[in-house]
Short mmCIF file of C-alpha atoms in Angstrom, two decimals:
data_model
loop_
_atom_site.label_atom_id
_atom_site.label_comp_id
_atom_site.label_asym_id
_atom_site.label_seq_id
_atom_site.Cartn_x
_atom_site.Cartn_y
_atom_site.Cartn_z
CA MET A 255 -0.17 0.71 -0.21
CA THR A 256 1.84 3.79 -0.87
CA VAL A 257 1.73 5.93 2.60
CA PRO A 258 1.23 9.04 1.38
CA PRO A 259 3.55 12.61 2.03
CA VAL A 260 0.64 13.27 4.84
CA SER A 261 -0.56 10.15 7.21
CA LYS A 262 -4.47 9.08 7.73
CA GLN A 263 -3.27 10.00 11.16
CA LYS A 264 -3.00 13.67 10.02
CA LEU A 265 -5.85 14.13 7.04
CA ARG A 266 -8.04 13.23 10.03
CA LEU A 267 -7.22 16.49 12.25
CA ILE A 268 -7.75 17.92 9.79
CA TYR A 269 -10.59 16.45 9.14
CA TYR A 270 -12.49 16.46 12.23
CA SER A 271 -10.57 19.35 13.83
CA LYS A 272 -12.18 21.82 11.27
CA GLU A 273 -14.63 20.53 9.10
CA LEU A 274 -16.69 17.45 10.91
CA GLY A 275 -17.03 17.37 13.93
CA SER A 276 -16.34 14.94 15.39
CA PRO A 277 -13.91 12.33 16.04
CA ASN A 278 -17.02 9.54 15.86
CA ASN A 279 -18.46 10.39 12.59
CA SER A 280 -16.91 8.83 9.79
CA LEU A 281 -15.58 10.29 6.83
CA CYS A 282 -18.94 8.40 4.90
CA ASP A 283 -21.07 10.16 7.07
CA TRP A 284 -19.89 13.51 6.64
CA ILE A 285 -20.54 12.97 2.16
CA ASN A 286 -23.94 11.01 3.36
CA ARG A 287 -24.55 14.13 4.77
CA LYS A 288 -23.63 16.61 2.68
CA THR A 289 -26.58 15.17 0.54
CA ILE A 290 -28.99 16.96 3.20
CA SER A 291 -27.83 20.37 2.40
CA SER A 292 -30.95 23.36 3.57
CA SER A 293 -31.91 24.86 -0.09
CA ARG A 294 -31.28 28.84 -0.76
CA LEU A 295 -34.08 28.98 -3.11
CA ASN A 296 -36.77 30.66 -2.46
CA PHE A 297 -38.99 27.40 -2.97
CA GLY A 298 -39.65 26.39 0.50
CA LEU A 299 -37.66 23.71 1.07
CA LYS A 300 -36.91 23.41 4.58
CA ILE A 301 -34.45 19.84 5.24
CA ASN A 302 -33.27 19.41 8.61
CA LYS A 303 -29.85 17.75 7.56
CA HIS A 304 -28.93 16.60 11.35
CA HIS A 305 -31.31 13.71 10.61
CA ASP A 306 -28.69 11.98 9.19
CA HIS A 307 -30.88 8.24 9.33
CA ARG A 308 -34.29 9.76 8.28
CA HIS A 309 -31.69 11.27 4.54
CA ARG A 310 -33.53 8.89 2.41
CA GLU A 311 -37.23 9.66 3.03
CA VAL A 312 -36.59 13.54 4.08
CA LEU A 313 -35.16 14.27 -0.31
CA VAL A 314 -37.50 12.37 -1.17
CA MET A 315 -40.35 14.74 0.75
CA SER A 316 -37.88 17.24 -0.05
CA GLN A 317 -38.64 16.29 -4.09
CA LYS A 318 -42.25 16.37 -4.31
CA GLN A 319 -42.27 19.84 -3.45
CA ILE A 320 -39.99 20.39 -6.56
CA ASP A 321 -42.36 22.59 -9.53
CA PRO A 322 -41.02 20.45 -12.29
CA ASN A 323 -41.94 24.08 -14.70
CA TRP A 324 -40.05 25.49 -12.32
CA ALA A 325 -37.29 22.63 -12.05
CA TRP A 326 -36.48 22.47 -16.10
CA ARG A 327 -37.19 26.06 -16.43
CA PRO A 328 -34.26 27.63 -18.43
CA TYR A 329 -31.88 29.07 -15.46
CA ALA A 330 -32.63 32.83 -15.23
CA PRO A 331 -29.15 34.77 -12.91
CA SER A 332 -30.36 36.57 -10.33
CA THR A 333 -28.74 38.38 -6.67
CA ASP A 334 -29.43 34.38 -4.91
CA GLN A 335 -28.28 32.58 -7.89
CA PRO A 336 -25.54 34.26 -9.67
CA TRP A 337 -23.86 32.90 -13.09
CA ASN A 338 -20.53 33.14 -11.17
CA LEU A 339 -17.21 30.78 -10.93
CA GLN A 340 -19.14 28.34 -8.99
CA ARG A 341 -21.42 27.06 -11.42
CA VAL A 342 -19.53 27.22 -14.38
CA THR A 343 -17.11 24.72 -12.98
CA HIS A 344 -20.21 22.61 -12.18
CA LEU A 345 -21.44 22.47 -15.40
CA TYR A 346 -17.95 21.82 -16.61
CA ARG A 347 -18.04 18.78 -13.90
CA ARG A 348 -21.23 17.35 -15.06
CA LEU A 349 -21.67 17.72 -18.64
CA GLY A 350 -17.87 16.29 -19.22
CA PHE A 351 -14.38 16.04 -16.69
CA GLY A 352 -14.48 19.57 -15.88
CA THR A 353 -11.86 21.99 -17.72
CA ASP A 354 -8.44 24.87 -17.49
CA TRP A 355 -8.45 28.39 -15.87
CA GLU A 356 -8.49 29.68 -18.62
CA THR A 357 -11.72 27.18 -19.85
CA LEU A 358 -14.03 27.98 -17.34
CA ASN A 359 -13.61 32.72 -17.08
CA ALA A 360 -14.21 32.21 -21.28
CA GLY A 361 -17.54 30.43 -20.71
CA LEU A 362 -18.13 32.90 -17.76
CA SER A 363 -17.95 35.53 -20.04
CA ILE A 364 -21.26 34.76 -21.84
CA THR A 365 -24.19 33.85 -20.78
CA PRO A 366 -25.52 30.20 -18.73
CA ASP A 367 -27.76 29.31 -22.40
CA GLN A 368 -24.61 30.23 -24.62
CA LEU A 369 -22.55 28.10 -22.64
CA VAL A 370 -24.94 24.83 -22.38
CA ASN A 371 -25.41 25.72 -26.39
CA ASP A 372 -22.07 25.77 -26.78
CA LEU A 373 -21.55 22.67 -25.43
CA VAL A 374 -24.29 20.34 -25.63
CA PHE A 375 -24.05 21.20 -29.50
CA ALA A 376 -19.97 21.48 -30.02
CA SER A 377 -18.61 20.67 -32.90
CA PRO A 378 -16.66 17.62 -33.54
CA GLU A 379 -13.40 16.48 -32.57
CA SER A 380 -10.44 17.51 -35.35
CA GLU A 381 -10.11 15.38 -38.42
CA SER A 382 -6.57 14.79 -36.88
CA PHE A 383 -7.67 13.80 -33.54
CA GLN A 384 -9.96 11.55 -34.54
CA ILE A 385 -7.26 9.99 -36.54
CA GLU A 386 -5.15 9.61 -33.59
CA MET A 387 -8.06 8.03 -31.34
CA LYS A 388 -8.78 4.98 -34.44
CA ALA A 389 -4.71 3.99 -34.18
CA MET A 390 -4.67 3.98 -30.79
CA SER A 391 -7.64 1.80 -30.82
CA ARG A 392 -6.60 -0.28 -34.24
CA ALA A 393 -2.64 -0.42 -31.86
CA MET A 394 -5.14 -1.28 -29.31
CA VAL A 395 -7.56 -4.41 -30.56
CA ALA A 396 -4.60 -6.04 -31.92
CA THR A 397 -2.95 -5.92 -28.09
CA GLY A 398 -6.21 -8.77 -27.42
CA ASN A 399 -5.90 -6.70 -24.00
CA PRO A 400 -9.48 -5.07 -23.30
CA HIS A 401 -7.33 -3.11 -20.23
CA GLY A 402 -5.53 -0.96 -23.32
CA LEU A 403 -8.76 0.12 -24.75
CA ALA A 404 -9.44 1.33 -21.56
CA SER A 405 -6.62 3.16 -21.69
CA ALA A 406 -7.22 4.71 -24.91
CA TRP A 407 -10.29 5.20 -23.75
CA LEU A 408 -8.84 7.51 -20.66
CA TYR A 409 -7.30 9.08 -22.65
CA ARG A 410 -9.51 10.57 -25.19
CA MET A 411 -12.50 11.75 -22.39
CA ILE A 412 -9.30 13.64 -21.73
CA ASN A 413 -7.76 15.46 -24.40
CA THR A 414 -11.18 15.70 -26.19
CA THR A 415 -13.02 19.27 -28.10
CA ASN A 416 -16.93 17.99 -27.19
CA GLN A 417 -17.11 16.49 -23.58
CA LEU A 418 -20.60 15.97 -23.65
CA GLN A 419 -20.16 13.13 -25.84
CA GLU A 420 -17.56 11.46 -23.84
CA LYS A 421 -19.12 11.90 -20.39
CA THR A 422 -22.80 11.00 -21.89
CA THR A 423 -20.48 7.07 -23.87
CA LEU A 424 -19.68 6.70 -20.37
CA PHE A 425 -23.43 7.20 -19.04
CA TRP A 426 -24.47 4.50 -21.78
CA HIS A 427 -21.51 1.58 -21.18
CA GLY A 428 -22.96 1.76 -18.04
CA HIS A 429 -26.65 2.43 -19.62
CA PHE A 430 -25.76 -0.83 -21.85
CA ALA A 431 -23.46 -2.67 -19.12
CA THR A 432 -21.19 -5.06 -21.23
CA GLY A 433 -18.53 -6.62 -19.52
CA ALA A 434 -15.69 -7.74 -21.71
CA GLN A 435 -14.35 -11.28 -19.72
CA LYS A 436 -17.48 -12.38 -20.86
CA VAL A 437 -17.62 -10.84 -24.88
CA GLN A 438 -13.97 -12.35 -24.07
CA ASP A 439 -13.27 -10.38 -27.72
CA VAL A 440 -11.36 -6.16 -27.98
CA PHE A 441 -12.50 -5.81 -31.46
CA MET A 442 -16.30 -6.41 -31.14
CA MET A 443 -15.82 -3.70 -27.08
CA GLN A 444 -14.30 -1.40 -29.34
CA GLN A 445 -17.32 -1.72 -31.66
CA GLN A 446 -19.49 -1.44 -29.30
CA ASN A 447 -18.10 0.91 -27.67
CA GLU A 448 -18.17 3.26 -31.56
CA LEU A 449 -22.12 2.51 -31.74
CA LEU A 450 -22.15 4.20 -27.66
CA ARG A 451 -21.02 7.26 -29.46
CA LYS A 452 -22.39 7.40 -32.46
CA HIS A 453 -25.79 7.61 -31.08
CA ALA A 454 -25.06 9.07 -28.19
CA LEU A 455 -26.21 12.35 -28.41
CA GLY A 456 -28.51 11.37 -31.30
CA ASP A 457 -31.47 9.40 -31.31
CA PHE A 458 -31.71 6.57 -29.00
CA ASN A 459 -34.59 5.28 -31.26
CA GLU A 460 -31.16 4.38 -33.30
CA MET A 461 -29.33 3.25 -30.61
CA VAL A 462 -31.25 1.10 -29.22
CA GLN A 463 -31.17 -0.95 -32.06
CA GLY A 464 -27.95 -0.43 -33.05
CA ILE A 465 -27.23 -2.56 -29.38
CA SER A 466 -30.27 -5.16 -29.93
CA LYS A 467 -28.26 -6.21 -32.68
CA ASP A 468 -24.10 -5.25 -32.08
CA PRO A 469 -22.35 -8.07 -31.48
CA ALA A 470 -20.80 -8.41 -27.98
CA MET A 471 -24.42 -7.31 -26.35
CA LEU A 472 -25.36 -10.46 -28.18
CA LEU A 473 -22.77 -12.83 -26.99
CA TYR A 474 -23.28 -11.07 -23.27
CA LEU A 475 -26.36 -11.69 -22.63
CA ASP A 476 -26.18 -15.21 -24.66
CA SER A 477 -28.68 -14.04 -27.18
CA ALA A 478 -26.70 -15.16 -30.52
CA THR A 479 -27.91 -18.76 -28.99
CA ASN A 480 -31.90 -17.36 -29.38
CA ARG A 481 -33.39 -20.13 -31.28
CA LYS A 482 -37.28 -20.57 -32.34
CA THR A 483 -36.65 -24.29 -30.16
CA HIS A 484 -35.62 -23.21 -27.44
CA PRO A 485 -35.14 -19.40 -26.54
CA ASN A 486 -33.36 -17.31 -25.11
CA GLU A 487 -35.39 -14.89 -22.69
CA ASN A 488 -32.12 -12.76 -21.27
CA TYR A 489 -31.92 -9.81 -23.90
CA ALA A 490 -35.80 -9.14 -23.34
CA ARG A 491 -36.36 -9.03 -19.99
CA GLU A 492 -32.44 -6.37 -20.05
CA LEU A 493 -34.38 -5.34 -23.16
CA MET A 494 -37.70 -3.89 -21.07
CA GLU A 495 -36.09 -4.22 -17.18
CA LEU A 496 -32.14 -2.23 -18.29
CA PHE A 497 -33.29 -0.67 -21.02
CA CYS A 498 -36.39 1.12 -22.13
CA LEU A 499 -38.86 0.53 -19.44
CA GLY A 500 -37.70 -0.96 -15.52
CA GLU A 501 -38.67 -2.73 -13.17
CA GLY A 502 -42.60 -3.74 -12.90
CA ASN A 503 -43.43 -2.26 -16.53
CA TYR A 504 -44.17 -5.63 -17.76
CA THR A 505 -44.71 -9.43 -17.17
CA GLU A 506 -43.06 -12.97 -17.86
CA GLN A 507 -44.96 -13.61 -20.57
CA ASP A 508 -44.23 -10.16 -22.39
CA ILE A 509 -40.66 -11.64 -21.50
CA ARG A 510 -41.40 -15.48 -23.40
CA GLU A 511 -43.18 -13.78 -26.37
CA LEU A 512 -40.42 -10.57 -27.58
CA ALA A 513 -37.86 -13.92 -26.88
CA LYS A 514 -39.42 -14.93 -29.99
CA CYS A 515 -39.21 -11.68 -32.03
CA PHE A 516 -35.10 -12.53 -31.61
CA THR A 517 -34.16 -15.75 -32.67
CA GLY A 518 -33.08 -16.51 -35.64
CA TRP A 519 -30.33 -13.29 -34.24
CA GLU A 520 -26.79 -14.54 -34.32
CA VAL A 521 -22.99 -13.38 -34.71
CA ARG A 522 -20.51 -14.02 -37.44
CA SER A 523 -17.53 -13.46 -37.78
CA ARG A 524 -17.24 -11.00 -35.28
CA ARG A 525 -20.57 -9.53 -37.04
CA PHE A 526 -24.44 -9.47 -36.97
CA ARG A 527 -26.30 -12.38 -38.66
CA PHE A 528 -30.13 -12.62 -38.92
CA ASN A 529 -30.74 -17.12 -40.01
CA LYS A 530 -34.25 -16.49 -41.01
CA TYR A 531 -34.04 -20.44 -40.16
CA GLN A 532 -33.95 -20.30 -36.72
CA PHE A 533 -36.83 -17.67 -36.40
CA ASP A 534 -40.23 -18.05 -34.96
CA THR A 535 -42.31 -16.59 -38.08
CA GLY A 536 -45.61 -17.24 -35.35
CA ALA A 537 -47.50 -14.30 -33.25
CA LYS A 538 -46.24 -13.20 -30.89
CA SER A 539 -48.41 -11.27 -27.95
CA PHE A 540 -46.58 -8.53 -25.81
CA LEU A 541 -47.03 -5.30 -24.08
CA GLY A 542 -49.88 -5.23 -25.60
CA THR A 543 -49.98 -5.99 -29.67
CA THR A 544 -50.76 -8.89 -31.07
CA GLY A 545 -48.49 -9.83 -34.66
CA GLU A 546 -46.03 -11.42 -36.64
CA LEU A 547 -43.07 -8.75 -34.86
CA THR A 548 -39.56 -8.71 -36.19
CA GLY A 549 -36.72 -7.96 -33.63
CA GLU A 550 -36.66 -4.29 -35.10
CA GLN A 551 -40.46 -4.40 -35.22
CA ALA A 552 -40.37 -5.53 -31.63
CA VAL A 553 -37.44 -2.65 -30.38
CA SER A 554 -40.14 -0.16 -32.08
CA HIS A 555 -43.46 -1.14 -30.09
CA VAL A 556 -40.71 -1.77 -27.10
CA LEU A 557 -40.21 2.24 -27.40
CA SER A 558 -43.72 3.02 -28.20
CA GLN A 559 -44.53 2.60 -24.54
CA PRO A 560 -45.63 5.12 -22.50
CA THR A 561 -42.97 4.46 -19.77
CA ALA A 562 -40.02 4.51 -21.49
CA PRO A 563 -39.55 8.33 -22.18
CA ILE A 564 -39.70 8.67 -17.91
CA PHE A 565 -37.44 5.88 -17.09
CA ILE A 566 -34.58 6.97 -20.43
CA ALA A 567 -35.02 10.94 -18.75
CA GLN A 568 -35.10 9.76 -15.16
CA LYS A 569 -31.72 8.61 -15.83
CA LEU A 570 -30.21 11.26 -17.43
CA VAL A 571 -31.22 13.46 -14.18
CA ARG A 572 -30.27 10.54 -11.97
CA PHE A 573 -26.74 10.38 -14.02
CA PHE A 574 -25.98 14.62 -14.77
CA VAL A 575 -28.26 16.26 -12.29
CA MET A 576 -28.71 14.27 -8.01
CA ASP A 577 -27.60 10.66 -7.59
CA GLU A 578 -31.07 10.62 -5.44
CA PRO A 579 -33.28 10.20 -4.27
CA GLN A 580 -34.92 8.69 -7.72
CA PRO A 581 -35.97 10.98 -9.73
CA SER A 582 -39.75 10.97 -9.70
CA ALA A 583 -42.28 10.26 -12.64
CA GLU A 584 -43.11 14.50 -11.18
CA LEU A 585 -40.59 15.41 -11.89
CA VAL A 586 -39.25 14.04 -14.75
CA ALA A 587 -42.47 14.42 -16.91
CA PRO A 588 -42.00 17.66 -19.12
CA LEU A 589 -38.68 16.39 -19.88
CA ALA A 590 -40.25 12.70 -20.55
CA GLN A 591 -42.90 14.91 -23.00
CA GLN A 592 -39.88 16.33 -24.63
CA LEU A 593 -38.72 12.87 -25.14
CA ARG A 594 -41.57 11.82 -26.91
CA GLU A 595 -41.96 14.28 -28.92
CA ASP A 596 -38.55 15.32 -30.49
CA ASN A 597 -38.76 10.65 -30.86
CA PHE A 598 -35.83 10.61 -28.31
CA ASN A 599 -33.19 12.88 -29.59
CA VAL A 600 -31.10 13.02 -26.34
CA ALA A 601 -28.93 15.94 -27.45
CA LYS A 602 -31.83 18.60 -27.06
CA THR A 603 -33.15 16.87 -23.25
CA LEU A 604 -29.88 17.62 -22.25
CA LYS A 605 -29.25 20.90 -23.08
CA VAL A 606 -32.76 21.35 -21.34
CA ILE A 607 -31.59 19.17 -18.31
CA LEU A 608 -27.93 20.61 -18.27
CA GLY A 609 -29.61 24.58 -18.28
CA SER A 610 -32.34 24.49 -16.22
CA ASN A 611 -32.75 25.76 -12.21
CA LEU A 612 -32.58 22.58 -11.19
CA PHE A 613 -29.04 22.20 -12.58
CA PHE A 614 -27.52 25.35 -11.33
CA SER A 615 -29.49 24.87 -8.19
CA ASP A 616 -28.00 24.49 -4.57
CA LEU A 617 -30.22 20.57 -5.17
CA ALA A 618 -27.72 19.76 -7.79
CA ILE A 619 -24.32 21.32 -6.77
CA GLY A 620 -21.95 19.36 -4.81
CA MET A 621 -24.88 16.41 -4.88
CA LYS A 622 -23.12 13.68 -6.57
CA VAL A 623 -20.26 11.97 -5.87
CA ARG A 624 -17.68 11.42 -8.35
CA SER A 625 -16.68 7.98 -10.25
CA PRO A 626 -13.48 7.48 -9.50
CA VAL A 627 -13.12 8.03 -13.77
CA GLU A 628 -14.66 11.06 -12.81
CA LEU A 629 -11.79 11.70 -10.21
CA VAL A 630 -8.91 11.16 -12.17
CA THR A 631 -10.15 12.90 -15.21
CA THR A 632 -11.06 16.54 -13.33
CA LEU A 633 -7.60 16.17 -12.14
CA LEU A 634 -5.84 16.06 -15.30
CA ARG A 635 -8.34 17.99 -17.28
CA SER A 636 -8.20 20.90 -14.96
CA LEU A 637 -4.78 21.56 -13.98
CA ASN A 638 -3.52 20.11 -18.41
CA GLY A 639 -2.26 17.10 -17.02
CA THR A 640 -1.15 14.35 -18.50
CA SER A 641 0.16 10.97 -17.41
CA SER A 642 0.48 6.95 -17.32
CA MET A 643 -3.05 5.94 -18.66
CA ASP A 644 -2.29 2.22 -17.83
CA LEU A 645 -2.02 3.63 -14.25
CA LEU A 646 -5.28 5.34 -14.37
CA THR A 647 -7.00 1.95 -15.35
CA ALA A 648 -4.57 0.16 -13.27
CA GLY A 649 -6.41 2.21 -10.60
CA LEU A 650 -9.61 2.95 -11.81
CA HIS A 651 -9.51 -0.99 -11.96
CA ASP A 652 -9.06 -1.05 -8.11
CA LEU A 653 -11.29 0.95 -7.06
CA GLY A 654 -13.71 0.08 -8.19
CA HIS A 655 -14.35 1.52 -12.19
CA SER A 656 -13.05 -0.33 -14.83
CA ILE A 657 -14.14 0.81 -18.35
CA PHE A 658 -14.97 -2.30 -20.12
CA PHE A 659 -15.62 -4.40 -16.92
CA PRO A 660 -19.28 -3.85 -15.46
CA PRO A 661 -19.96 -5.56 -12.22
CA SER A 662 -22.79 -7.32 -13.97
CA VAL A 663 -25.52 -6.28 -16.79
CA LYS A 664 -27.17 -3.44 -14.67
CA GLY A 665 -23.68 -1.52 -14.54
CA TRP A 666 -22.26 0.05 -12.44
CA ASP A 667 -24.80 1.75 -9.01
CA GLY A 668 -22.44 4.73 -8.63
CA GLY A 669 -23.66 7.24 -6.32
CA ARG A 670 -22.51 6.40 -2.67
CA THR A 671 -21.45 3.12 -3.70
CA TRP A 672 -18.02 4.56 -4.72
CA ILE A 673 -17.17 5.79 -1.07
CA ASN A 674 -16.37 3.79 2.14
CA SER A 675 -12.91 3.51 4.15
CA SER A 676 -11.34 1.51 1.79
CA THR A 677 -11.71 3.05 -1.73
CA LEU A 678 -11.31 6.79 0.49
CA LEU A 679 -7.92 5.37 0.55
CA GLY A 680 -7.87 3.85 -2.90
CA ARG A 681 -8.28 7.08 -4.67
CA ALA A 682 -6.08 9.20 -2.12
CA ASN A 683 -3.40 6.53 -3.32
CA LEU A 684 -4.06 6.78 -7.22
CA VAL A 685 -3.74 10.39 -7.14
CA TYR A 686 -0.51 9.80 -4.69
CA ARG A 687 0.85 7.58 -7.46
CA VAL A 688 -0.24 10.45 -10.08
CA LEU A 689 1.87 13.06 -9.37
CA ARG A 690 4.97 10.97 -8.30
CA ASN A 691 4.50 9.81 -12.00
CA GLU A 692 7.62 10.00 -14.28
CA LYS A 693 4.82 10.27 -17.47
CA THR A 694 2.71 12.80 -14.95
CA GLN A 695 2.54 16.12 -16.57
CA PHE A 696 1.30 19.20 -16.05
CA GLY A 697 1.50 22.01 -18.72
CA GLY A 698 4.06 19.59 -20.23
CA GLY A 699 6.61 20.71 -17.02
CA THR A 700 6.49 20.38 -14.41
CA LEU A 701 4.06 21.71 -11.26
CA THR A 702 6.71 23.93 -10.48
CA GLU A 703 6.15 25.29 -14.01
CA TYR A 704 2.65 25.19 -14.55
CA ALA A 705 2.68 26.94 -11.07
CA SER A 706 4.66 29.58 -12.18
CA LYS A 707 3.14 29.86 -16.01
CA GLN A 708 -0.14 30.19 -14.23
CA GLU A 709 1.07 32.60 -11.58
CA LEU A 710 1.01 31.56 -8.91
CA SER A 711 2.87 33.18 -6.90
CA SER A 712 2.40 30.85 -3.38
CA LEU A 713 1.14 27.72 -1.52
CA THR A 714 -2.01 30.08 -0.17
CA ASP A 715 -2.09 31.16 -4.55
CA VAL A 716 -2.32 27.13 -5.23
CA ALA A 717 -4.84 26.04 -3.24
CA ASP A 718 -7.32 29.36 -3.49
CA ARG A 719 -6.66 27.41 -7.19
CA LEU A 720 -7.05 24.69 -6.15
CA ILE A 721 -10.81 24.88 -4.33
CA GLN A 722 -12.10 27.16 -7.03
CA GLN A 723 -11.10 24.86 -10.11
CA LEU A 724 -12.04 21.39 -8.21
CA PHE A 725 -14.50 21.46 -5.45
CA ALA A 726 -18.46 21.37 -5.70
CA VAL A 727 -18.72 22.28 -1.65
CA PRO A 728 -17.08 25.37 0.13
CA ILE A 729 -13.92 24.15 2.15
CA SER A 730 -12.45 26.53 5.04
CA ASN A 731 -9.34 28.85 5.30
CA ASP A 732 -8.44 27.23 8.60
CA ILE A 733 -8.42 23.77 6.72
CA ARG A 734 -6.36 25.59 3.42
CA ASP A 735 -3.94 27.13 5.99
CA GLU A 736 -3.57 24.05 7.66
CA ILE A 737 -3.02 22.24 4.76
CA VAL A 738 -0.56 25.17 3.52
CA SER A 739 1.17 24.39 6.24
CA SER A 740 1.97 21.11 6.43
CA SER A 741 2.87 20.90 2.78
CA THR A 742 5.28 23.39 3.91
CA GLU A 743 6.71 21.91 6.62
CA GLN A 744 7.24 18.00 4.83
CA PHE A 745 8.83 19.31 2.43
CA SER A 746 11.46 22.18 1.43
CA GLN A 747 11.50 21.34 -2.34
CA ARG A 748 8.59 23.27 -3.83
CA GLU A 749 7.65 20.73 -6.16
CA GLU A 750 6.75 18.61 -3.48
CA GLN A 751 5.22 20.97 -2.11
CA LEU A 752 3.35 21.54 -4.77
CA ARG A 753 2.82 17.88 -4.47
CA SER A 754 1.77 17.34 -0.88
CA LEU A 755 -0.50 20.23 -1.21
CA ILE A 756 -2.69 18.90 -5.06
CA HIS A 757 -2.83 15.20 -3.26
CA THR A 758 -3.83 16.75 0.27
CA PHE A 759 -6.77 18.62 -1.37
CA THR A 760 -7.88 15.36 -3.32
CA SER A 761 -7.73 13.59 -0.06
CA LEU A 762 -10.39 15.48 2.04
CA PRO A 763 -13.89 14.07 1.75
CA GLN A 764 -15.47 17.06 0.45
CA PHE A 765 -13.03 16.32 -2.76
CA GLN A 766 -15.22 13.43 -2.91
CA LEU A 767 -18.74 14.95 -3.72
CA SER A 768 -19.11 16.52 -7.40
#
């Protein structure tokens, strides 16, 4: 186990003496309590953050008091809710993986609506970057190692100019979770990743049609062995429960009948093939319709169900706005209606979500736990950093966020499940290793050189910049000063002081919130 430059005892002293109150309160409990913050908005929510044992009930109750029309109305800056650096960084953290200081200030100089529109409908990545990524992916596929493919994707997340496309691709990777350990073919995993990227912000109908014929998915959910004499129900079940409708919106009979629609869908030479001799040509009855439906027609019928846009809107809100509670059908009703009216166009709905009152409110800022992927990508993107992608991939595996290796077909639970006493230390250790890796650079050089380019002359200046760029919740001056003092006392060389400073700040429980 890596030994951090600031001991656990020292970190605990900082946490407890300045922020948490009592050593009897664990860091995980502190993070839990931070998800119950009193709102300063003017629509009358009152949440008692001291009743931690009732936090779920409190959050559900408070959500019912939110007016959906207010929630999804475009955010308009006001005296109480100004357009400031906090909200610009919040936007970049959620729709992407953070960004550098210059870009944040450029965003602050235009209106929220302009910035959201520019980021949602961003220009495609440059041709040279796309060529670079294709070459990198081909090289990784040639190795046959899916972890190399994950390293290439992390590189893309950190360097892409179209952050929302990659963030949404990551969202769909968890939504249509497919594990390389079962597929056993890196080429197929890469093809699926490209499919998700292609449709990430486009037509959800086309995405589901595509994923239903995707070779990796066909193998992962055993749909490639679905025969008319022995129908396999796995994909039919997950299509309705996890991908389109949600639990409780179908019956077991619906599953059996839907499975017949996908008979004869096979994988040959790494490609989808329809075997008409194995297709059940008889009538199928499911979800209120009867007919000799093909697989494509069956997918369209599933997506025509009233619960489909509600289910997708709920998942988008949970991923981009707040971890919990599960957004109610009433809250997302306007989004679901828009999804249906726009024929499931994802970008248009995300434009509403990311530009809304709710998104820029205190009910959203700091109300998500950073995933391990977000933790490392945000750190590097924010500080113009680069590092060993293989190091990041291995570290993410240790933290339970191994790209292309979801724990199950349900994907990653996310939220508070990312945090426990072991993963908190693991997160700190990963940052420690990144800061000391020989391939790590910031702005093309050392931390000392980067701070000089940014005109940050003192450790306090650097600390203030880190707080502004990386933190969604406030850090007191006492904590800042203690960390600066600790870094100064332990190390005499500037580079080590800066490493210690960044490592200690990113080890704080506050940094785990987004």
